[in-house]
Amino acid sequence: MKKLLIVLCLLLCLCGCEEDGKQMANPDDRYLYIIEMINEHENFQEVSNYFDIGTEMAKIENGYRYYITVDNPRIAMYDIEILAIEKNVDYRNNMAANVGIFEDKEYNMVPNQANSSKGFFKGVVVSGISKEPSTTLYVFVQFKNADYSIVRSEYFKLDVSYEEE
């Protein structure tokens, strides 16, 4: 009887685990989960070994629009998700810059290949709005390998500023 109880407890513990939150069926829950992961993360990168990442900022009527570009993949990247936030902004009421979370469409990048009708892109751009002409963006990028057996997540801290031309 003790063995049966131990086995049942172990099964309940194992079934309760969730690898990275991707299994969340509701995109809204996934979105908030990623924002929470970014806010709790402590070690951020400025560059990646797998792709190029860059920022730009443009002036708009009520503030500034920033753009984050992920391109030039050095490996095959499938089911790409990107989400970018500024600290101390309530993203329950304002949409964070993101791609691959709410769409049914998958974004993939493979070196030297592009066919947007089949979901293969040269690069992916996300944009958001800031009230400040200079800010720090915290960016989450996640992708999988070709057979979806490996999931890679990277966190970036990127400074972006508006520069008059």
Coordinates of C-alpha atoms in Angstrom, one line a residue:
M1 CA 0.0 0.0 0.0
K2 CA 2.9 2.4 0.8
K3 CA 4.5 1.7 -2.5
L4 CA 1.2 2.5 -4.3
L5 CA 0.9 5.8 -2.5
I6 CA 4.5 6.7 -3.3
V7 CA 4.0 5.9 -7.0
L8 CA 0.8 8.0 -7.1
C9 CA 2.5 10.9 -5.4
L10 CA 5.4 10.7 -7.9
L11 CA 3.0 10.6 -10.8
L12 CA 1.2 13.7 -9.6
C13 CA 4.4 15.6 -9.1
L14 CA 5.7 14.6 -12.6
C15 CA 2.4 15.5 -14.3
G16 CA 2.3 18.9 -12.6
C17 CA 5.6 20.0 -14.2
E18 CA 5.7 22.3 -17.2
E19 CA 8.9 22.7 -19.2
D20 CA 8.9 26.3 -20.4
G21 CA 5.3 27.5 -20.4
K22 CA 4.9 26.9 -24.2
Q23 CA 2.3 24.2 -23.5
M24 CA -0.1 26.9 -22.4
A25 CA -3.1 26.8 -24.7
N26 CA -4.2 30.3 -24.1
P27 CA -2.0 32.9 -25.9
D28 CA -2.9 35.6 -23.3
D29 CA -1.5 33.3 -20.5
R30 CA 1.7 32.7 -22.6
Y31 CA 2.1 36.4 -23.2
L32 CA 1.9 37.3 -19.5
Y33 CA 4.1 34.3 -18.6
I34 CA 6.9 35.6 -20.9
I35 CA 6.6 39.1 -19.5
E36 CA 7.0 37.6 -16.0
M37 CA 10.0 35.5 -17.2
I38 CA 11.7 38.7 -18.6
N39 CA 11.1 40.6 -15.4
E40 CA 12.5 37.8 -13.3
H41 CA 15.5 37.2 -15.5
E42 CA 18.9 38.5 -14.3
N43 CA 21.5 37.8 -17.0
F44 CA 20.9 39.5 -20.3
Q45 CA 22.9 39.3 -23.5
E46 CA 23.7 42.0 -26.1
V47 CA 24.5 39.7 -29.0
S48 CA 23.6 36.1 -30.0
N49 CA 25.6 33.3 -31.5
Y50 CA 22.6 32.2 -33.5
F51 CA 21.4 35.4 -35.2
D52 CA 21.8 39.2 -35.5
I53 CA 19.6 41.4 -33.4
G54 CA 19.4 45.2 -33.7
T55 CA 17.3 48.2 -32.8
E56 CA 16.1 51.4 -34.4
M57 CA 13.9 54.2 -33.2
A58 CA 11.7 56.7 -35.1
K59 CA 9.7 59.7 -33.9
I60 CA 5.9 59.5 -34.2
E61 CA 3.1 61.8 -33.3
N62 CA 2.7 60.9 -29.6
G63 CA 6.1 59.5 -28.8
Y64 CA 8.6 57.2 -30.4
R65 CA 8.4 53.8 -32.2
Y66 CA 11.1 51.3 -31.7
Y67 CA 11.9 48.4 -34.0
I68 CA 13.8 45.3 -33.1
T69 CA 15.1 43.2 -36.0
V70 CA 16.2 39.6 -35.7
D71 CA 17.8 38.4 -38.9
N72 CA 20.8 36.7 -40.5
P73 CA 20.3 33.3 -38.8
R74 CA 23.4 31.1 -38.5
I75 CA 21.4 28.0 -37.8
A76 CA 17.8 26.8 -38.7
M77 CA 15.3 28.5 -36.4
Y78 CA 11.7 27.3 -36.2
D79 CA 8.6 28.5 -34.4
I80 CA 10.2 31.8 -33.5
E81 CA 8.7 33.8 -30.7
I82 CA 9.9 37.4 -29.8
L83 CA 8.6 39.6 -27.1
A84 CA 10.1 43.0 -26.0
I85 CA 9.3 45.2 -23.0
E86 CA 10.4 48.3 -21.2
K87 CA 10.6 48.0 -17.4
N88 CA 7.8 49.6 -15.3
V89 CA 5.2 49.5 -18.1
D90 CA 1.9 47.8 -17.5
Y91 CA 1.6 45.3 -20.4
R92 CA -1.9 44.2 -19.3
N93 CA -3.3 47.4 -20.7
N94 CA -0.7 48.1 -23.4
M95 CA 0.4 45.4 -25.9
A96 CA 4.1 44.6 -25.8
A97 CA 6.0 44.3 -29.1
N98 CA 5.7 40.6 -30.0
V99 CA 5.5 38.1 -32.8
G100 CA 4.7 34.3 -32.8
I101 CA 2.6 34.3 -29.7
F102 CA -0.8 35.3 -30.8
E103 CA -0.6 34.3 -34.5
D104 CA -1.5 30.8 -35.8
K105 CA 1.3 31.4 -38.3
E106 CA 4.8 30.1 -37.5
Y107 CA 7.9 32.2 -38.2
N108 CA 11.0 30.3 -39.3
M109 CA 14.4 31.4 -40.5
V110 CA 17.0 29.2 -42.2
P111 CA 20.3 30.6 -43.4
N112 CA 20.3 31.8 -47.0
Q113 CA 16.7 30.7 -47.6
A114 CA 13.5 32.7 -47.7
N115 CA 10.0 31.8 -48.8
S116 CA 7.5 33.9 -46.9
S117 CA 4.5 32.0 -48.3
K118 CA 5.8 28.9 -46.6
G119 CA 6.7 30.7 -43.3
F120 CA 10.4 31.1 -44.0
F121 CA 11.7 34.7 -43.6
K122 CA 15.0 36.5 -44.0
G123 CA 14.2 38.3 -40.7
V124 CA 11.6 39.2 -38.2
V125 CA 10.8 42.7 -37.0
V126 CA 8.7 43.6 -33.9
S127 CA 7.8 47.2 -33.0
G128 CA 6.4 49.0 -30.0
I129 CA 5.8 52.5 -28.7
S130 CA 7.8 54.4 -26.1
K131 CA 7.2 57.7 -24.5
E132 CA 10.9 58.3 -24.2
P133 CA 13.4 59.2 -26.9
S134 CA 15.9 56.8 -25.3
T135 CA 15.1 53.6 -23.5
T136 CA 16.3 50.1 -22.6
L137 CA 14.4 47.2 -24.1
Y138 CA 14.3 43.7 -22.6
V139 CA 13.8 41.1 -25.3
F140 CA 12.9 37.4 -25.2
V141 CA 13.7 35.3 -28.3
Q142 CA 12.8 31.7 -28.4
F143 CA 13.1 29.2 -31.2
K144 CA 13.3 25.5 -31.9
N145 CA 15.5 23.2 -34.0
A146 CA 14.1 21.5 -37.2
D147 CA 12.6 18.5 -35.4
Y148 CA 11.4 20.6 -32.4
S149 CA 13.5 18.6 -30.0
I150 CA 15.5 21.5 -28.7
V151 CA 14.1 24.8 -27.5
R152 CA 16.5 27.7 -27.1
S153 CA 15.5 30.9 -25.2
E154 CA 17.7 34.0 -25.1
Y155 CA 17.2 37.2 -23.2
F156 CA 18.6 40.5 -24.4
K157 CA 19.0 44.0 -22.9
L158 CA 19.2 46.5 -25.7
D159 CA 19.5 50.3 -25.5
V160 CA 17.8 52.3 -28.2
S161 CA 17.7 56.0 -28.9
Y162 CA 16.1 58.4 -31.3
E163 CA 18.7 60.3 -33.3
E164 CA 17.8 63.3 -35.5
E165 CA 19.1 63.0 -39.0

